Coordinates of C-alpha atoms in Angstrom, one line a residue:
M1 CA -60.3 -306.6 239.2
S2 CA -63.0 -308.8 237.5
T3 CA -63.3 -308.7 233.7
E4 CA -67.1 -307.8 234.2
I5 CA -66.3 -304.7 236.3
K6 CA -63.8 -303.5 233.7
E7 CA -66.5 -303.8 230.8
K8 CA -68.9 -301.8 233.0
R9 CA -66.5 -298.8 233.3
V10 CA -65.5 -298.9 229.6
T11 CA -69.3 -298.9 228.6
K12 CA -70.5 -296.0 231.0
L13 CA -71.7 -293.3 228.9
S14 CA -69.8 -290.0 229.2
Q15 CA -72.1 -286.8 229.8
L16 CA -71.9 -285.7 226.4
E17 CA -73.0 -289.1 225.1
L18 CA -76.0 -289.3 227.5
R19 CA -77.0 -285.8 226.2
T20 CA -76.9 -287.0 222.7
K21 CA -78.8 -290.0 223.4
R22 CA -81.6 -288.2 225.2
I23 CA -82.0 -285.7 222.7
A24 CA -82.2 -288.5 219.9
I25 CA -84.9 -290.3 221.9
Y26 CA -87.0 -286.9 222.2
K27 CA -86.7 -286.2 218.5
K28 CA -87.8 -289.9 217.5
N29 CA -90.8 -289.8 219.7
V30 CA -91.9 -286.1 219.6
Y31 CA -93.5 -284.1 216.7
A32 CA -93.8 -280.3 216.6
R33 CA -96.0 -278.4 214.1
N34 CA -94.7 -275.7 212.4
L35 CA -93.3 -272.9 214.6
F36 CA -95.1 -270.1 212.7
K37 CA -98.4 -272.0 212.7
G38 CA -101.5 -270.5 214.4
V39 CA -105.0 -271.2 215.2
N40 CA -107.0 -273.1 212.2
G41 CA -103.7 -273.7 210.4
E42 CA -102.9 -269.9 209.8
I43 CA -99.4 -269.4 208.9
F44 CA -98.0 -266.2 210.3
H45 CA -96.1 -263.5 208.3
V46 CA -92.5 -263.1 209.3
P47 CA -91.3 -259.3 208.6
E48 CA -88.0 -259.7 207.1
T49 CA -85.9 -256.5 208.0
L50 CA -84.6 -255.6 211.4
M51 CA -85.8 -252.2 210.9
S52 CA -89.4 -253.3 210.4
R53 CA -89.3 -255.6 213.4
Q54 CA -88.1 -252.8 215.5
A55 CA -90.9 -250.5 214.3
N56 CA -93.4 -253.1 214.9
F57 CA -92.1 -253.6 218.5
K58 CA -92.4 -250.0 219.1
E59 CA -95.9 -250.0 218.2
F60 CA -96.5 -253.1 220.3
V61 CA -95.3 -251.3 223.2
K62 CA -97.4 -248.4 222.8
V63 CA -100.6 -250.1 222.1
N64 CA -100.5 -253.6 223.8
F65 CA -98.5 -253.1 227.1
E66 CA -101.2 -252.5 229.7
Y67 CA -100.3 -249.2 231.4
G68 CA -102.1 -247.7 234.5
F69 CA -103.2 -249.6 237.6
T70 CA -103.8 -253.4 237.2
E71 CA -104.3 -256.0 239.9
Y72 CA -100.7 -257.1 239.3
G73 CA -99.1 -253.7 239.2
T74 CA -97.9 -251.2 236.6
W75 CA -95.3 -250.7 234.0
P76 CA -93.0 -248.2 235.4
D77 CA -92.2 -245.0 233.5
N78 CA -88.6 -245.7 232.8
I79 CA -89.6 -249.0 230.9
T80 CA -86.6 -249.4 228.7
E81 CA -84.4 -250.3 231.6
L82 CA -86.4 -253.2 232.8
P83 CA -84.7 -256.6 232.2
V84 CA -88.1 -258.0 231.2
Y85 CA -88.3 -255.1 228.7
K86 CA -84.9 -255.9 227.0
K87 CA -86.0 -259.6 226.7
L88 CA -89.3 -258.8 225.1
K89 CA -87.3 -256.7 222.5
A90 CA -84.9 -259.3 222.0
Y91 CA -87.8 -261.7 221.4
S92 CA -89.2 -259.1 218.9
E93 CA -86.1 -259.5 216.7
T94 CA -86.3 -263.0 216.3
N95 CA -88.1 -264.7 213.4
Y96 CA -90.7 -266.5 215.7
G97 CA -91.1 -263.5 217.9
A98 CA -91.4 -260.8 215.0
A99 CA -94.1 -263.1 213.4
T100 CA -96.0 -263.4 216.7
I101 CA -95.9 -259.6 217.3
Y102 CA -96.7 -258.6 213.6
R103 CA -100.0 -261.0 213.9
I104 CA -100.9 -259.2 217.1
L105 CA -100.6 -255.9 215.5
Q106 CA -102.9 -257.1 212.7
D107 CA -105.3 -258.3 215.2
N108 CA -105.1 -254.7 216.8
K109 CA -106.7 -253.2 213.5
K110 CA -109.6 -255.6 213.7
A111 CA -110.1 -254.9 217.3
C112 CA -110.6 -251.2 216.7
M113 CA -112.9 -251.9 213.9
Q114 CA -114.8 -254.4 216.0
K115 CA -114.7 -252.0 219.2
R116 CA -113.0 -254.8 221.4
K117 CA -110.2 -254.9 223.8
V118 CA -106.6 -255.4 222.2
F119 CA -104.3 -258.3 223.3
K120 CA -102.3 -257.1 226.6
V121 CA -98.9 -257.5 227.9
Q122 CA -99.2 -257.1 231.7
Y123 CA -96.5 -256.4 234.2
D124 CA -96.1 -257.9 237.8
D125 CA -94.3 -255.6 239.8
G126 CA -93.5 -258.2 242.4
V127 CA -96.6 -257.5 244.5
S128 CA -98.6 -260.4 243.5
G129 CA -95.6 -262.7 243.0
Q130 CA -96.7 -264.0 239.5
T131 CA -94.6 -266.2 237.5
P132 CA -94.8 -265.9 233.7
Q133 CA -98.2 -267.2 232.3
G134 CA -100.6 -266.5 229.3
A135 CA -104.2 -266.8 228.8
F136 CA -106.9 -266.1 226.1
N137 CA -106.1 -262.3 225.8
Y138 CA -102.8 -261.6 227.8
I139 CA -99.5 -262.6 229.1
I140 CA -98.0 -261.6 232.3
L141 CA -94.3 -261.3 232.7
P142 CA -92.9 -260.7 236.2
K143 CA -90.5 -258.1 237.5
N144 CA -87.8 -260.6 238.2
F145 CA -88.0 -262.2 234.7
P146 CA -85.8 -263.7 233.4
D147 CA -85.2 -265.9 236.4
N148 CA -82.0 -267.8 235.6
R149 CA -82.5 -270.7 238.1
P150 CA -83.1 -274.1 236.5
Y151 CA -86.5 -275.6 236.1
P152 CA -87.4 -278.0 239.1
G153 CA -86.6 -280.9 236.7
G154 CA -82.9 -279.7 236.4
E155 CA -83.4 -278.4 233.0
R156 CA -81.6 -274.9 232.2
K157 CA -84.1 -272.3 231.2
Y158 CA -84.0 -270.1 228.1
D159 CA -86.0 -266.9 228.5
L160 CA -87.0 -266.2 224.8
A161 CA -88.5 -269.7 224.7
I162 CA -90.4 -269.2 228.1
I163 CA -91.9 -266.0 226.4
H164 CA -93.0 -267.8 223.3
H165 CA -94.3 -270.6 225.6
E166 CA -96.6 -268.0 227.2
F167 CA -97.9 -266.7 224.0
G168 CA -98.7 -270.6 223.1
H169 CA -101.5 -270.0 225.6
T170 CA -103.1 -267.3 224.0
R171 CA -105.9 -267.2 221.4
F172 CA -103.4 -266.7 218.5
F173 CA -101.9 -270.3 219.0
R174 CA -104.7 -272.4 220.9
R175 CA -108.7 -272.7 220.5
S176 CA -110.1 -271.3 223.7
N177 CA -113.3 -269.9 225.4
N178 CA -112.9 -266.1 225.9
M179 CA -112.3 -266.1 229.5
K180 CA -110.4 -263.7 231.7
K181 CA -108.4 -266.5 233.5
I182 CA -107.8 -270.2 232.3
I183 CA -106.5 -272.7 234.5
F184 CA -104.3 -275.0 232.1
T185 CA -103.9 -278.6 232.6
L186 CA -100.6 -280.3 232.6
H187 CA -101.6 -281.5 229.1
D188 CA -102.0 -278.0 227.8
E189 CA -98.6 -277.1 229.3
R190 CA -97.1 -280.2 227.7
Q191 CA -98.4 -278.9 224.3
A192 CA -96.9 -275.5 224.8
V193 CA -93.6 -277.1 225.8
I194 CA -93.6 -279.4 222.6
H195 CA -94.8 -277.0 219.9
L196 CA -93.5 -273.5 221.0
E197 CA -90.6 -273.9 223.6
N198 CA -88.8 -276.8 222.9
P199 CA -88.3 -276.0 219.2
I200 CA -86.7 -272.8 220.2
R201 CA -84.4 -274.5 222.9
I202 CA -83.2 -277.0 220.3
K203 CA -82.4 -274.2 217.7
K204 CA -80.5 -272.5 220.4
G205 CA -78.4 -275.8 221.2
L206 CA -80.0 -276.5 224.3
E207 CA -81.5 -280.0 225.4
P208 CA -85.5 -279.9 225.1
R209 CA -87.4 -279.5 228.1
Y210 CA -88.4 -283.0 229.4
T211 CA -90.6 -282.3 232.3
Y212 CA -93.3 -279.9 233.5
Y213 CA -93.9 -279.6 237.1
R214 CA -96.7 -277.6 239.0
K215 CA -96.4 -277.6 242.9
L216 CA -99.0 -277.5 245.6
G217 CA -100.4 -274.1 245.8
E218 CA -100.4 -273.2 242.4
E219 CA -103.6 -273.2 240.4
G220 CA -104.3 -276.4 238.0
E221 CA -103.3 -280.0 238.3
K222 CA -100.3 -280.8 240.4
G223 CA -97.3 -283.0 239.9
T224 CA -95.2 -283.8 237.0
I225 CA -95.6 -284.6 233.5
N226 CA -93.2 -286.2 231.2
I227 CA -92.9 -284.2 227.9
I228 CA -92.2 -287.1 225.6
T229 CA -94.9 -289.6 227.0
G230 CA -97.5 -287.4 228.6
D231 CA -97.0 -289.8 231.9
R232 CA -98.0 -288.0 234.8
L233 CA -97.0 -288.6 238.7
P234 CA -97.9 -286.6 241.8
G235 CA -94.9 -284.7 243.2
L236 CA -91.7 -283.6 241.9
Y237 CA -89.9 -285.9 239.4
T238 CA -87.2 -285.5 236.8
I239 CA -86.1 -288.0 234.0
S240 CA -83.5 -290.6 234.0
E241 CA -80.1 -289.4 232.5
N242 CA -80.3 -292.5 230.4
D243 CA -83.8 -292.4 229.1
P244 CA -85.8 -289.3 229.2
T245 CA -89.1 -291.4 228.7
K246 CA -88.7 -292.5 232.3
L247 CA -89.7 -290.4 235.3
V248 CA -87.6 -290.7 238.6
K249 CA -87.2 -289.0 241.9
L250 CA -85.2 -285.8 241.6
G251 CA -81.8 -286.5 243.3
S252 CA -82.0 -290.3 243.0
K253 CA -79.2 -292.4 241.5
G254 CA -79.3 -292.1 237.7
A255 CA -81.4 -288.9 237.7
Y256 CA -81.0 -286.2 235.2
H257 CA -79.0 -283.2 236.7

């Protein structure tokens, strides 16, 4: 065996080393704003006690869940047994989730005085086949949430980070026209990943999400965007396992998996 081949084998990085390298590259190139910062620089209040967070969540469920018939379906009577309800409850007990829900409850008071609709949490009962999504004045969470399959790019999902991502599309975190439905660009999705989803993933000990993919048939721009660079390509791509700034075909040699 030649010395050159031996050297190549010795210098090949382990999966742990590759993971560490990817995270370091991400952190060097991506800046996320304060996790509790909303529109116009507002810093959200974080309720301190678990008791207050739980009380806020009960009020949130009572006022902000959209009961009754909708185009997506209705929340069932036995709501507390739903996995999606349990995940929302877990979200409400985190610092970032408690702050978001408290902010919405404060907005409810203004809505009452201004005689306008409150923010809504809608439930897709499976009929319309929705994926988690957010818009100006609502989020939708589907019956099958959380879906534990990895993202198309291969990254493992984290349900609470996904919930916060969807809140990132609402009027509490981004400037937007008051539209019933907004088609978000890949740039919009990248911003939600950078500022709301990935900080939570990293706190959880997961790798950041490196790509966002929207397939043919879904509304909005199609293709893959690199979260670090903003580079876009049509079709499904992931990143190089050695360099998360590079998009490569899923399943190709040296691709992230």
